[in-house]
mmCIF file of C-alpha atoms in Angstrom:
data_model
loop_
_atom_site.group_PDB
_atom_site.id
_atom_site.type_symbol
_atom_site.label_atom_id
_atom_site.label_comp_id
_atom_site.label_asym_id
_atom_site.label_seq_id
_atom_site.Cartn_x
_atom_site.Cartn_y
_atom_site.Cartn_z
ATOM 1 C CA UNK Z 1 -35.371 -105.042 -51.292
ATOM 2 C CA UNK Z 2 -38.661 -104.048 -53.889
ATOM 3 C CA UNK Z 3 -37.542 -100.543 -54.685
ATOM 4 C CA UNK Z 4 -39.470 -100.654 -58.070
ATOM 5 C CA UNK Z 5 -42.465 -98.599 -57.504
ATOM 6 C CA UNK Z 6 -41.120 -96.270 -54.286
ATOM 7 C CA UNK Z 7 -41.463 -93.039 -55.232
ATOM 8 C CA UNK Z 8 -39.701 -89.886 -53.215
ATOM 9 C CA UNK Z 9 -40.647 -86.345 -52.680
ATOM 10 C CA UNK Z 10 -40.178 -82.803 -51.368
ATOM 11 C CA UNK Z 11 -43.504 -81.472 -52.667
ATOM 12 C CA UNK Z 12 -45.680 -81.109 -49.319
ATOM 13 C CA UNK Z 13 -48.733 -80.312 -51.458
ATOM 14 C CA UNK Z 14 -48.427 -84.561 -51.878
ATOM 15 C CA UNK Z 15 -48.299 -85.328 -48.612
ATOM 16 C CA UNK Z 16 -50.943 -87.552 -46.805
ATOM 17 C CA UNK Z 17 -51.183 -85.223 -43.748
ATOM 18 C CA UNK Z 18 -54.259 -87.254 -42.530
ATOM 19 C CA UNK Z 19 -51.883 -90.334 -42.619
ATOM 20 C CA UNK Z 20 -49.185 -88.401 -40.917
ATOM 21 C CA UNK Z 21 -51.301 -87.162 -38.140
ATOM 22 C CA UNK Z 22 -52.618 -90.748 -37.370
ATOM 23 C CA UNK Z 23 -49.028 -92.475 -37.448
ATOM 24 C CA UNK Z 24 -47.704 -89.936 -34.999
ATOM 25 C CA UNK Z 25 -50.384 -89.696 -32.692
ATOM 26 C CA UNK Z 26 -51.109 -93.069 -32.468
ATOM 27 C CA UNK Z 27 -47.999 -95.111 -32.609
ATOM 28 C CA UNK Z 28 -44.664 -92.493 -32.682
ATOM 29 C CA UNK Z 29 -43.666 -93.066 -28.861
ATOM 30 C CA UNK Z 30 -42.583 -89.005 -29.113
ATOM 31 C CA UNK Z 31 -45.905 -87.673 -30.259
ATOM 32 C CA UNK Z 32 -48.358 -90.068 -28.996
ATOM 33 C CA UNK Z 33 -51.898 -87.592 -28.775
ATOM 34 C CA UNK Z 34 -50.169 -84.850 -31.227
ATOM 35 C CA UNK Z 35 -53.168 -82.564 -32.483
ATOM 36 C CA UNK Z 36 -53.580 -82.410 -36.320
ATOM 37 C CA UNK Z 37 -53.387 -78.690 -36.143
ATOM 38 C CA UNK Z 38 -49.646 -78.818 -34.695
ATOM 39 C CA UNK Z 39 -48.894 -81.951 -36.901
ATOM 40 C CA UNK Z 40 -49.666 -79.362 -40.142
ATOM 41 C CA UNK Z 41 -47.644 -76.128 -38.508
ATOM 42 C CA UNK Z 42 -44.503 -78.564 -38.032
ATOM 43 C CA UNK Z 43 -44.781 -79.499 -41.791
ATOM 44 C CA UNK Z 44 -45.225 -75.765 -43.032
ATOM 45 C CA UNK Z 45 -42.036 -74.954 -41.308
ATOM 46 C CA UNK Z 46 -40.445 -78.296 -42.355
ATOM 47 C CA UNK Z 47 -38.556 -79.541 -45.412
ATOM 48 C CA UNK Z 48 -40.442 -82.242 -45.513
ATOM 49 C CA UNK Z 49 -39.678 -85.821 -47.382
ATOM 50 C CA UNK Z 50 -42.598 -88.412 -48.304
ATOM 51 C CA UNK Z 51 -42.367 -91.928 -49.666
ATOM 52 C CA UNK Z 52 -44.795 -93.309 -52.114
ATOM 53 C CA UNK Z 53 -45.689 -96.791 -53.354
ATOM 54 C CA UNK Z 54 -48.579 -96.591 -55.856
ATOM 55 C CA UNK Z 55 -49.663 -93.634 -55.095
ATOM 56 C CA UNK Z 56 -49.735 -94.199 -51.446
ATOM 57 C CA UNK Z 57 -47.929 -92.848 -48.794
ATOM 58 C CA UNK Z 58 -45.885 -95.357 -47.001
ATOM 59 C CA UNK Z 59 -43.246 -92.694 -45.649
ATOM 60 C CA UNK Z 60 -42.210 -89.715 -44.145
ATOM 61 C CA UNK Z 61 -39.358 -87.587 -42.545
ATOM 62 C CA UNK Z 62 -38.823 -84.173 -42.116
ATOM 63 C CA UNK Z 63 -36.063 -81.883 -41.114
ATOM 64 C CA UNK Z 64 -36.717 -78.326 -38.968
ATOM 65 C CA UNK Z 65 -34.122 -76.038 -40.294
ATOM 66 C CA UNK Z 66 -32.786 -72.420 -40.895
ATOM 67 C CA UNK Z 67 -31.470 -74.100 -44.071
ATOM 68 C CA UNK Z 68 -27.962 -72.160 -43.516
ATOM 69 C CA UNK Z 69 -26.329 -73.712 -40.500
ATOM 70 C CA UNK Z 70 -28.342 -76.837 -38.166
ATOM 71 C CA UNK Z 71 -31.095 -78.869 -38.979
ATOM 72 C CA UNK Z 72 -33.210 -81.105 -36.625
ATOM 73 C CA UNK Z 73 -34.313 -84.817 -38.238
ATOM 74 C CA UNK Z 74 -37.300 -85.826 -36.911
ATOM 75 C CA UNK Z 75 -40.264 -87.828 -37.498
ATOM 76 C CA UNK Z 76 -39.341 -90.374 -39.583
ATOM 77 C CA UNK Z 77 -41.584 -93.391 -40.406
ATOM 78 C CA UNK Z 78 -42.371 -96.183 -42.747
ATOM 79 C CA UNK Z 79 -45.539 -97.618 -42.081
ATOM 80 C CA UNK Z 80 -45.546 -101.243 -40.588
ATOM 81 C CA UNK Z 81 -46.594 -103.101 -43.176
ATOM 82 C CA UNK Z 82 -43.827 -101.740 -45.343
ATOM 83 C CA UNK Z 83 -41.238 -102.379 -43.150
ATOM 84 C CA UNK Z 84 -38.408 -104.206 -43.827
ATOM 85 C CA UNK Z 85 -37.989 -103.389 -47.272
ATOM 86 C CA UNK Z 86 -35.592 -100.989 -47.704
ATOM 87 C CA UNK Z 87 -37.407 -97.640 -47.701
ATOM 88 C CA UNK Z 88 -35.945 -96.329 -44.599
ATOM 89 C CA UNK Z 89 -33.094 -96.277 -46.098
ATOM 90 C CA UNK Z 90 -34.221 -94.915 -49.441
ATOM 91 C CA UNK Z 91 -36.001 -92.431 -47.561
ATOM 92 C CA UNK Z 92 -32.743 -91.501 -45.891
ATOM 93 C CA UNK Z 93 -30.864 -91.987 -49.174
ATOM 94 C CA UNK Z 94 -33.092 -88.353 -50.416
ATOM 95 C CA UNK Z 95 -32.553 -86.698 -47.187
ATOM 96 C CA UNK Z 96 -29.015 -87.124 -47.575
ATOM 97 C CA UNK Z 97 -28.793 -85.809 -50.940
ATOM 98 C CA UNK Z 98 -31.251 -82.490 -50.271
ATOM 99 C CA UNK Z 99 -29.035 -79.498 -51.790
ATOM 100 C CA UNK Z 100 -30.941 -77.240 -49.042
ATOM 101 C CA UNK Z 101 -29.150 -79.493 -46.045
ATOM 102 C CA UNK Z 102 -26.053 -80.380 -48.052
ATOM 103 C CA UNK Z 103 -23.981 -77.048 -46.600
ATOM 104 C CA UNK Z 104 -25.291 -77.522 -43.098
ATOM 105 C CA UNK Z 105 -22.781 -77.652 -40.477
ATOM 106 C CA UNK Z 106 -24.559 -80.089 -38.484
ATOM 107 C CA UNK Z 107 -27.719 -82.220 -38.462
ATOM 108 C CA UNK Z 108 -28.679 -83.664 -34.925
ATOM 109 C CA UNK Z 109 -31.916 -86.663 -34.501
ATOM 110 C CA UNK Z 110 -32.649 -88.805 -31.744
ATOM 111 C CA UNK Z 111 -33.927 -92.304 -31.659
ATOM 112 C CA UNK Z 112 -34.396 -94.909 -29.652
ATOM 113 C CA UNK Z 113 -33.716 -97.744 -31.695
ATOM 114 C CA UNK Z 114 -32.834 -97.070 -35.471
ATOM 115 C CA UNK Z 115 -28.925 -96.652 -35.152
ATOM 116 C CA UNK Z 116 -28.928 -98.586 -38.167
ATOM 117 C CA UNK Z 117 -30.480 -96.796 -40.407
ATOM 118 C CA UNK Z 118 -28.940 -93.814 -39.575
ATOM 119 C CA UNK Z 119 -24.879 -94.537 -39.311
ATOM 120 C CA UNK Z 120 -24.464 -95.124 -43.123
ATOM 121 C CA UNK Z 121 -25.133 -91.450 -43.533
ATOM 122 C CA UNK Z 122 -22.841 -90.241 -41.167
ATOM 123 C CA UNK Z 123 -24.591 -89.785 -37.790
ATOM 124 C CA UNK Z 124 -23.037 -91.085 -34.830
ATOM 125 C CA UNK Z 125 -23.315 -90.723 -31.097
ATOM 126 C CA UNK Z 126 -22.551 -87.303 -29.695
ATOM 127 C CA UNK Z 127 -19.111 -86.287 -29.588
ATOM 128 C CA UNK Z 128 -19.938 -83.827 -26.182
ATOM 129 C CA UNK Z 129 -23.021 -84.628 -24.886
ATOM 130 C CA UNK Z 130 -22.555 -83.015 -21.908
ATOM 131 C CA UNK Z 131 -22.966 -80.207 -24.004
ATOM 132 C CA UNK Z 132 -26.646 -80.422 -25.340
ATOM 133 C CA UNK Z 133 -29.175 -79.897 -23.016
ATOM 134 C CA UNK Z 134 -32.488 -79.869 -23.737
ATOM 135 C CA UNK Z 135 -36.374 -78.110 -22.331
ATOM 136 C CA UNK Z 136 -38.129 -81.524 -22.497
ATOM 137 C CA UNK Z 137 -42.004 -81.505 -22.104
ATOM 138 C CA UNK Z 138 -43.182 -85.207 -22.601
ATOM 139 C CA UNK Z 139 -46.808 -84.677 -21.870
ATOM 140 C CA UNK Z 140 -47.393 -81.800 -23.621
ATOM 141 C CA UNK Z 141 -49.764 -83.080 -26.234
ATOM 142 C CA UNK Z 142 -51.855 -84.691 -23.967
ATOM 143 C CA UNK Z 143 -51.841 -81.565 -21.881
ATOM 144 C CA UNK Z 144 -54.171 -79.787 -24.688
ATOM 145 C CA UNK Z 145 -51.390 -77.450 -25.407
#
């Protein structure tokens, strides 16, 4: 793993939102066609965590939360070419140690195919899932809406 230069931050004034946009819309499976304009309005009401190499954004999570009791992980990238290296987990590494999520009683994500990354901080299958249920809209973004 080349740690060296990976930088990680909270400040959304860094953020590449331009970058973020064209990951999710073009290659996140959950967001494919997400407008830019709903892309910024989830980061204003986001704590939202960026990865940097050089300068350059290579990263990205965020978490939707009331900051008190449940937060939502979500969106969480490393670009392709970076992959591989270790800053998923870095990434995860900050999320983990945000004071604003450190008292929440529970932190839910879902993914497809990252297990991995996320089980050395603690998140495992559900316990109940027959309790969750969810509203689930997949073609919402390419709806216009």
């Amino acid at each position: 793993m080349n740690d060296d230069s990976l930088y990680l931050s909270t400040d959304k004034h860094r953020l590449d939102v331009g970058l973020i946009h064209a990951f999710l819309h073009d290659h996140a499976p959950w967001a494919k066609g997400i407008a830019r304009a709903t892309v910024e309005q989830a980061i204003a009401g986001s704590i939202c965590f960026g990865a940097y190499l050089d300068g350059r954004q290579v990263g990205f999570a965020r978490v939707v939360t009331d900051q008190a009791t449940f937060g939502y992980l979500c969106d969480v990238f490393v670009v392709p070419e970076c992959r591989g290296c270790g800053y998923a987990r870095l990434l995860m590494q900050k999320v983990a140690q945000e004071p604003a999520l450190a008292r929440l009683r529970r932190i839910v994500l879902v993914t497809s195919n990252a297990h991995g990354v996320y089980q050395p901080f603690g998140f495992t299958a559900l316990e109940h899932p027959e309790r969750y249920m969810e509203l689930h809209r997949p073609d919402i973004y390419s709806r216009g809406e």
